[in-house]
Amino acid sequence: MSTPDRLVEATQELLWERGYVGTSPKAIQQLAGAGQGSMYHHFTGKPDLALAAILRTAAELRATAEQALGDGGTAYERISAYLSRERDVLRGCPVGRLTMDPDVMASEELRAPVDETIGWLRGRLAEIVQEGLDRGEFDRPLAPDEIAATVVATVQGGYVLARASGSAAAFDAGVGGLLTLLAPRTGPTA
């Protein structure tokens, strides 16, 4: 792995664990096994390196989400695959956690890829819900944008609840409840 890649990967890890303020250039260099000269040869400073790390984290989240949301199966099955995919729930979402970082949110440049990624995810989920509606897969009217926002809120809120309780059960309960609400009804309704 090249030195710039090691530096970006180390920064990704530290941003996820410590946030922007807690991610010092020295910690990045130590984790990456790179010297100060190498860091400043490849990046103009911590903000430049943080941006590269956030962009890579956002791209990785999109790729992982798209694997679950791909074209196989019904809309419900694809949303279920996304919600049920394996995650390190107690660690939280590497993009979602950035929204809690005041230094990232205060920087237009660092906040932009976070906002764009969450917007992409909501848009992608809304497309899938609309596809399901168009194919008659849902047995009741749904507002695609609202369902997409609910899916994202369930995942992000589930991370918070799981971290607070120290148990993935809180995340799993939120996902299970949402899937129950979205599931096509079977049998007659009262």
XYZ file of C-alpha atoms in Angstrom:
190
model
C 0.000 0.000 0.000
C 1.369 3.429 -0.912
C 2.201 6.042 1.715
C -0.714 8.328 0.707
C -3.099 5.358 0.958
C -1.757 4.432 4.391
C -2.148 8.026 5.554
C -5.740 8.227 4.279
C -6.629 4.849 5.796
C -5.139 5.858 9.155
C -7.062 9.129 9.060
C -10.299 7.289 8.248
C -9.785 5.033 11.249
C -8.923 7.877 13.608
C -11.796 10.097 12.462
C -14.185 7.218 13.121
C -12.760 6.542 16.561
C -11.724 9.998 17.811
C -13.302 12.648 15.619
C -11.523 15.514 13.923
C -10.083 17.251 17.010
C -8.852 13.940 18.453
C -7.104 13.045 15.209
C -3.687 14.607 15.479
C -1.109 14.602 12.683
C 1.212 12.676 15.002
C -1.421 9.958 15.605
C -2.040 9.709 11.858
C 1.681 9.362 11.158
C 2.103 6.723 13.865
C -0.842 4.638 12.703
C 0.208 4.945 9.056
C 3.861 4.250 9.791
C 4.796 7.427 7.913
C 6.988 10.339 8.799
C 5.981 13.975 9.034
C 7.810 14.750 5.785
C 5.839 12.075 3.933
C 2.554 13.382 5.266
C 3.222 16.961 4.230
C 4.698 15.856 0.911
C 1.391 14.238 -0.071
C -1.090 16.501 1.744
C -1.061 20.211 2.534
C -2.148 19.579 6.111
C -4.663 17.911 8.362
C -7.751 19.436 6.654
C -6.579 18.190 3.237
C -5.902 14.713 4.604
C -9.215 14.679 6.496
C -11.057 15.574 3.294
C -9.353 12.721 1.424
C -10.305 10.342 4.242
C -13.923 11.540 4.363
C -14.239 11.225 0.575
C -12.921 7.659 0.716
C -15.189 6.759 3.644
C -18.176 8.170 1.731
C -17.250 6.200 -1.397
C -16.886 3.004 0.631
C -20.269 3.532 2.292
C -21.913 4.040 -1.099
C -20.308 0.885 -2.505
C -21.335 -1.205 0.518
C -24.888 0.147 0.452
C -25.176 -0.460 -3.286
C -24.126 -4.095 -2.846
C -27.155 -4.620 -0.615
C -29.494 -2.400 -2.628
C -28.548 -3.830 -6.031
C -31.091 -4.967 -8.548
C -31.746 -8.462 -7.155
C -35.156 -9.074 -5.646
C -38.188 -7.038 -4.751
C -37.965 -3.544 -3.330
C -38.760 -4.921 0.126
C -36.069 -7.594 -0.193
C -33.482 -5.018 -1.270
C -34.354 -2.658 1.585
C -34.308 -5.625 3.963
C -30.867 -6.639 2.664
C -29.594 -3.105 3.293
C -31.078 -2.921 6.788
C -29.952 -6.441 7.728
C -26.439 -6.379 6.260
C -23.575 -7.080 8.602
C -22.374 -3.992 10.446
C -20.172 -3.184 13.399
C -23.208 -1.719 15.144
C -21.491 -0.746 18.385
C -18.882 1.204 16.478
C -21.481 3.248 14.625
C -21.565 4.550 11.087
C -18.313 6.143 9.926
C -20.242 8.759 7.933
C -23.050 9.246 10.441
C -20.567 9.815 13.261
C -19.044 12.681 11.284
C -22.372 14.529 11.603
C -21.767 14.649 15.354
C -18.341 16.225 14.920
C -18.647 20.008 15.310
C -15.383 20.646 13.470
C -16.466 18.622 10.445
C -19.901 20.239 10.402
C -18.384 23.729 10.734
C -16.292 23.206 7.603
C -18.262 23.491 4.368
C -15.574 21.482 2.580
C -15.553 18.596 5.089
C -19.336 18.583 5.582
C -20.164 18.476 1.855
C -19.242 14.804 1.209
C -21.105 13.767 4.366
C -24.252 15.595 3.251
C -23.904 14.333 -0.336
C -23.543 10.725 0.811
C -26.589 10.847 3.061
C -28.498 12.548 0.242
C -27.384 9.857 -2.204
C -28.531 7.107 0.166
C -31.930 8.712 0.679
C -32.312 9.179 -3.068
C -31.318 5.595 -3.812
C -33.751 4.230 -1.240
C -36.561 6.448 -2.585
C -35.871 5.095 -6.106
C -36.196 1.537 -4.830
C -39.460 2.270 -3.020
C -40.813 3.923 -6.186
C -39.780 0.886 -8.256
C -41.655 -1.328 -5.800
C -44.736 0.885 -6.041
C -44.548 0.874 -9.848
C -44.392 -2.942 -9.870
C -47.232 -3.292 -7.373
C -45.018 -4.860 -4.725
C -46.458 -2.794 -1.884
C -50.109 -3.238 -0.943
C -50.599 0.320 0.297
C -49.540 3.776 -0.822
C -46.118 4.868 0.406
C -44.292 8.171 0.026
C -40.854 7.128 -1.320
C -38.975 10.140 0.088
C -40.529 9.658 3.521
C -39.779 5.932 3.576
C -36.190 6.632 2.506
C -35.790 9.178 5.304
C -37.261 6.671 7.757
C -34.831 3.945 6.680
C -31.829 6.256 7.094
C -33.142 7.547 10.433
C -33.706 3.982 11.667
C -30.146 2.972 10.813
C -28.515 6.077 12.266
C -30.758 6.096 15.332
C -30.188 2.380 15.773
C -26.445 2.996 15.949
C -26.977 5.619 18.644
C -29.267 3.380 20.695
C -26.910 0.408 20.368
C -23.885 2.450 21.417
C -25.781 3.927 24.364
C -26.896 0.511 25.615
C -23.722 -1.338 24.681
C -25.801 -3.883 22.792
C -26.629 -4.479 19.140
C -30.112 -5.563 20.274
C -31.376 -1.966 20.160
C -30.272 -1.625 16.534
C -31.794 -4.983 15.630
C -35.106 -4.055 17.277
C -35.345 -0.833 15.260
C -34.570 -2.637 12.012
C -37.024 -5.422 12.835
C -39.776 -2.935 13.625
C -39.270 -1.010 10.393
C -39.230 -4.181 8.322
C -42.473 -5.276 9.977
C -44.064 -1.938 9.086
C -42.882 -2.124 5.459
C -43.700 -5.796 4.886
C -46.527 -6.500 2.482
C -49.606 -7.474 4.444
C -50.817 -11.027 4.207
C -54.423 -12.023 4.609
C -57.449 -9.837 5.173
C -57.162 -6.589 7.093
C -59.719 -5.328 9.576
